[in-house]
């Protein structure tokens, strides 16, 4: 929980191999917790983690703490598509 997700703005572009290794390790640790939701406060980190978890086929819901506090969890999670049947 105390390690960067590897995104860091242009860091992910300039050092994609290092960034990828960091997010791989982070996603592995998140998955190993068994938690159904990843909750954090930095949107860049959450988008990075949501993308990695999705590419890995994980169904962990990724949320910003403000979404939870505002009661907005009935909307799709970060990186999740809106259900077209609910439109």
Short mmCIF file of N, CA and C in Angstrom, two decimals:
data_model
loop_
_atom_site.label_atom_id
_atom_site.label_comp_id
_atom_site.label_asym_id
_atom_site.label_seq_id
_atom_site.Cartn_x
_atom_site.Cartn_y
_atom_site.Cartn_z
N UNK A 1 0.81 -1.20 0.00
CA UNK A 1 0.00 0.00 0.00
C UNK A 1 0.85 1.26 0.00
N UNK A 2 2.11 1.14 0.34
CA UNK A 2 2.96 2.33 0.43
C UNK A 2 3.90 2.49 -0.77
N UNK A 3 3.64 1.75 -1.85
CA UNK A 3 4.49 1.80 -3.03
C UNK A 3 3.71 2.40 -4.20
N UNK A 4 4.38 3.23 -4.97
CA UNK A 4 3.79 3.87 -6.15
C UNK A 4 3.22 2.84 -7.12
N UNK A 5 2.23 3.26 -7.89
CA UNK A 5 1.64 2.36 -8.89
C UNK A 5 2.41 2.37 -10.21
N UNK A 6 3.36 3.28 -10.35
CA UNK A 6 4.19 3.31 -11.56
C UNK A 6 3.71 4.25 -12.65
N UNK A 7 2.62 4.98 -12.41
CA UNK A 7 2.10 5.86 -13.47
C UNK A 7 2.90 7.16 -13.54
N UNK A 8 2.79 8.00 -12.57
CA UNK A 8 3.59 9.22 -12.45
C UNK A 8 3.62 10.13 -13.66
N UNK A 9 2.51 10.31 -14.36
CA UNK A 9 2.47 11.23 -15.50
C UNK A 9 3.35 10.76 -16.63
N UNK A 10 4.37 11.54 -16.98
CA UNK A 10 5.23 11.18 -18.10
C UNK A 10 6.19 10.04 -17.77
N UNK A 11 6.33 9.69 -16.50
CA UNK A 11 7.19 8.57 -16.12
C UNK A 11 6.77 7.31 -16.86
N UNK A 12 5.46 7.07 -16.94
CA UNK A 12 4.94 5.87 -17.61
C UNK A 12 5.29 5.85 -19.09
N UNK A 13 5.44 7.03 -19.69
CA UNK A 13 5.80 7.12 -21.10
C UNK A 13 7.30 7.00 -21.29
N UNK A 14 8.06 7.74 -20.50
CA UNK A 14 9.52 7.75 -20.63
C UNK A 14 10.16 6.43 -20.21
N UNK A 15 9.60 5.81 -19.19
CA UNK A 15 10.17 4.59 -18.63
C UNK A 15 9.12 3.50 -18.58
N UNK A 16 8.56 3.18 -19.73
CA UNK A 16 7.43 2.25 -19.78
C UNK A 16 7.75 0.86 -19.21
N UNK A 17 8.97 0.38 -19.40
CA UNK A 17 9.33 -0.94 -18.86
C UNK A 17 9.30 -0.93 -17.33
N UNK A 18 9.86 0.10 -16.74
CA UNK A 18 9.87 0.21 -15.28
C UNK A 18 8.46 0.42 -14.76
N UNK A 19 7.72 1.30 -15.42
CA UNK A 19 6.34 1.57 -15.04
C UNK A 19 5.50 0.30 -15.09
N UNK A 20 5.67 -0.46 -16.16
CA UNK A 20 4.93 -1.72 -16.31
C UNK A 20 5.26 -2.72 -15.22
N UNK A 21 6.53 -2.80 -14.86
CA UNK A 21 6.94 -3.73 -13.79
C UNK A 21 6.33 -3.32 -12.45
N UNK A 22 6.29 -2.02 -12.21
CA UNK A 22 5.73 -1.53 -10.94
C UNK A 22 4.24 -1.82 -10.87
N UNK A 23 3.49 -1.51 -11.94
CA UNK A 23 2.05 -1.75 -11.92
C UNK A 23 1.74 -3.24 -11.90
N UNK A 24 2.58 -4.06 -12.52
CA UNK A 24 2.39 -5.52 -12.45
C UNK A 24 2.46 -6.00 -11.00
N UNK A 25 3.48 -5.55 -10.29
CA UNK A 25 3.63 -5.94 -8.88
C UNK A 25 2.48 -5.41 -8.04
N UNK A 26 2.10 -4.18 -8.28
CA UNK A 26 1.00 -3.56 -7.52
C UNK A 26 -0.30 -4.32 -7.75
N UNK A 27 -0.61 -4.65 -9.00
CA UNK A 27 -1.84 -5.38 -9.32
C UNK A 27 -1.82 -6.77 -8.69
N UNK A 28 -0.66 -7.40 -8.68
CA UNK A 28 -0.54 -8.72 -8.04
C UNK A 28 -0.86 -8.62 -6.56
N UNK A 29 -0.32 -7.62 -5.90
CA UNK A 29 -0.56 -7.45 -4.47
C UNK A 29 -2.02 -7.11 -4.18
N UNK A 30 -2.61 -6.26 -5.02
CA UNK A 30 -4.03 -5.92 -4.85
C UNK A 30 -4.88 -7.18 -4.99
N UNK A 31 -4.61 -7.97 -6.01
CA UNK A 31 -5.37 -9.20 -6.24
C UNK A 31 -5.22 -10.18 -5.08
N UNK A 32 -4.01 -10.28 -4.55
CA UNK A 32 -3.76 -11.22 -3.45
C UNK A 32 -4.52 -10.88 -2.17
N UNK A 33 -4.96 -9.63 -2.02
CA UNK A 33 -5.72 -9.28 -0.82
C UNK A 33 -7.09 -9.94 -0.81
N UNK A 34 -7.61 -10.24 -1.99
CA UNK A 34 -8.95 -10.81 -2.08
C UNK A 34 -10.06 -9.77 -1.95
N UNK A 35 -9.68 -8.51 -1.84
CA UNK A 35 -10.67 -7.43 -1.70
C UNK A 35 -11.45 -7.26 -3.01
N UNK A 36 -12.75 -7.01 -2.92
CA UNK A 36 -13.55 -6.81 -4.13
C UNK A 36 -13.44 -5.39 -4.69
N UNK A 37 -12.91 -4.45 -3.88
CA UNK A 37 -12.83 -3.05 -4.29
C UNK A 37 -11.45 -2.50 -3.96
N UNK A 38 -10.89 -1.73 -4.92
CA UNK A 38 -9.67 -0.97 -4.70
C UNK A 38 -10.08 0.47 -4.52
N UNK A 39 -9.77 1.05 -3.40
CA UNK A 39 -10.17 2.41 -3.06
C UNK A 39 -8.92 3.24 -2.82
N UNK A 40 -8.84 4.40 -3.49
CA UNK A 40 -7.68 5.29 -3.32
C UNK A 40 -8.10 6.72 -3.61
N UNK A 41 -7.15 7.64 -3.48
CA UNK A 41 -7.46 9.04 -3.63
C UNK A 41 -6.83 9.73 -4.82
N UNK A 42 -6.02 9.04 -5.61
CA UNK A 42 -5.37 9.67 -6.75
C UNK A 42 -5.93 9.08 -8.04
N UNK A 43 -6.56 9.92 -8.84
CA UNK A 43 -7.24 9.45 -10.05
C UNK A 43 -6.28 8.84 -11.07
N UNK A 44 -5.08 9.42 -11.21
CA UNK A 44 -4.11 8.85 -12.14
C UNK A 44 -3.73 7.43 -11.75
N UNK A 45 -3.49 7.22 -10.47
CA UNK A 45 -3.16 5.88 -9.97
C UNK A 45 -4.33 4.93 -10.20
N UNK A 46 -5.53 5.41 -9.93
CA UNK A 46 -6.71 4.56 -10.08
C UNK A 46 -6.93 4.17 -11.54
N UNK A 47 -6.73 5.10 -12.46
CA UNK A 47 -6.88 4.76 -13.87
C UNK A 47 -5.82 3.75 -14.31
N UNK A 48 -4.59 3.92 -13.83
CA UNK A 48 -3.52 2.99 -14.15
C UNK A 48 -3.84 1.60 -13.61
N UNK A 49 -4.26 1.55 -12.37
CA UNK A 49 -4.57 0.26 -11.74
C UNK A 49 -5.80 -0.39 -12.37
N UNK A 50 -6.82 0.41 -12.66
CA UNK A 50 -8.03 -0.12 -13.29
C UNK A 50 -7.70 -0.74 -14.64
N UNK A 51 -6.86 -0.07 -15.40
CA UNK A 51 -6.46 -0.59 -16.70
C UNK A 51 -5.71 -1.90 -16.59
N UNK A 52 -4.76 -1.95 -15.67
CA UNK A 52 -3.97 -3.18 -15.49
C UNK A 52 -4.84 -4.33 -15.00
N UNK A 53 -5.67 -4.07 -14.00
CA UNK A 53 -6.55 -5.12 -13.48
C UNK A 53 -7.49 -5.63 -14.56
N UNK A 54 -8.01 -4.71 -15.37
CA UNK A 54 -8.90 -5.10 -16.47
C UNK A 54 -8.16 -5.95 -17.51
N UNK A 55 -6.95 -5.53 -17.88
CA UNK A 55 -6.17 -6.31 -18.85
C UNK A 55 -5.84 -7.70 -18.33
N UNK A 56 -5.74 -7.81 -17.01
CA UNK A 56 -5.47 -9.11 -16.39
C UNK A 56 -6.74 -9.94 -16.18
N UNK A 57 -7.88 -9.38 -16.57
CA UNK A 57 -9.15 -10.10 -16.43
C UNK A 57 -9.70 -10.10 -15.01
N UNK A 58 -9.24 -9.20 -14.18
CA UNK A 58 -9.71 -9.12 -12.79
C UNK A 58 -11.01 -8.32 -12.73
N UNK A 59 -11.86 -8.66 -11.81
CA UNK A 59 -13.15 -7.97 -11.67
C UNK A 59 -13.19 -7.10 -10.42
N UNK A 60 -12.03 -6.70 -9.96
CA UNK A 60 -11.95 -5.82 -8.79
C UNK A 60 -12.46 -4.43 -9.19
N UNK A 61 -13.42 -3.93 -8.42
CA UNK A 61 -14.00 -2.61 -8.68
C UNK A 61 -13.01 -1.55 -8.20
N UNK A 62 -12.76 -0.55 -9.05
CA UNK A 62 -11.79 0.51 -8.71
C UNK A 62 -12.57 1.80 -8.49
N UNK A 63 -12.40 2.39 -7.29
CA UNK A 63 -13.17 3.57 -6.91
C UNK A 63 -12.29 4.64 -6.28
N UNK A 64 -12.66 5.89 -6.53
CA UNK A 64 -12.05 7.02 -5.83
C UNK A 64 -12.79 7.19 -4.52
N UNK A 65 -12.09 7.55 -3.46
CA UNK A 65 -12.70 7.70 -2.15
C UNK A 65 -13.87 8.68 -2.19
N UNK A 66 -13.78 9.72 -3.03
CA UNK A 66 -14.87 10.70 -3.12
C UNK A 66 -16.15 10.08 -3.67
N UNK A 67 -16.02 9.11 -4.58
CA UNK A 67 -17.21 8.42 -5.10
C UNK A 67 -17.96 7.72 -3.98
N UNK A 68 -17.21 7.06 -3.13
CA UNK A 68 -17.81 6.31 -2.03
C UNK A 68 -18.45 7.27 -1.04
N UNK A 69 -17.73 8.31 -0.66
CA UNK A 69 -18.25 9.27 0.30
C UNK A 69 -19.49 10.00 -0.22
N UNK A 70 -19.56 10.21 -1.53
CA UNK A 70 -20.69 10.91 -2.13
C UNK A 70 -21.84 9.97 -2.48
N UNK A 71 -21.67 8.68 -2.22
CA UNK A 71 -22.73 7.72 -2.51
C UNK A 71 -22.94 7.48 -4.00
N UNK A 72 -21.86 7.57 -4.77
CA UNK A 72 -21.95 7.44 -6.22
C UNK A 72 -21.59 6.04 -6.72
N UNK A 73 -21.67 5.05 -5.88
CA UNK A 73 -21.24 3.71 -6.28
C UNK A 73 -22.25 2.98 -7.16
N UNK A 74 -23.39 3.62 -7.45
CA UNK A 74 -24.33 3.00 -8.39
C UNK A 74 -23.92 3.27 -9.84
N UNK A 75 -22.94 4.15 -10.03
CA UNK A 75 -22.38 4.42 -11.35
C UNK A 75 -21.26 3.42 -11.63
N UNK A 76 -20.90 3.21 -12.90
CA UNK A 76 -19.80 2.28 -13.20
C UNK A 76 -18.50 2.70 -12.51
N UNK A 77 -17.73 1.73 -12.12
CA UNK A 77 -16.44 1.99 -11.50
C UNK A 77 -15.48 2.57 -12.52
N UNK A 78 -14.36 3.10 -12.05
CA UNK A 78 -13.34 3.67 -12.93
C UNK A 78 -12.86 2.59 -13.90
N UNK A 79 -12.89 2.92 -15.16
CA UNK A 79 -12.45 2.00 -16.20
C UNK A 79 -13.50 1.00 -16.64
N UNK A 80 -14.65 0.98 -15.99
CA UNK A 80 -15.71 0.04 -16.34
C UNK A 80 -16.69 0.71 -17.30
N UNK A 81 -17.17 -0.05 -18.25
CA UNK A 81 -18.14 0.47 -19.20
C UNK A 81 -19.52 0.54 -18.57
N UNK A 82 -20.28 1.53 -18.99
CA UNK A 82 -21.66 1.65 -18.51
C UNK A 82 -22.48 0.58 -19.20
N UNK A 83 -23.36 -0.05 -18.45
CA UNK A 83 -24.24 -1.08 -18.98
C UNK A 83 -25.24 -0.43 -19.94
N UNK A 84 -25.21 -0.81 -21.24
CA UNK A 84 -26.11 -0.16 -22.20
C UNK A 84 -27.59 -0.42 -21.89
N UNK A 85 -27.87 -1.46 -21.12
CA UNK A 85 -29.27 -1.75 -20.77
C UNK A 85 -29.82 -0.74 -19.78
N UNK A 86 -28.93 0.00 -19.08
CA UNK A 86 -29.39 0.96 -18.09
C UNK A 86 -29.58 2.35 -18.67
N UNK A 87 -29.33 2.51 -19.93
CA UNK A 87 -29.46 3.83 -20.59
C UNK A 87 -30.89 4.20 -20.85
#
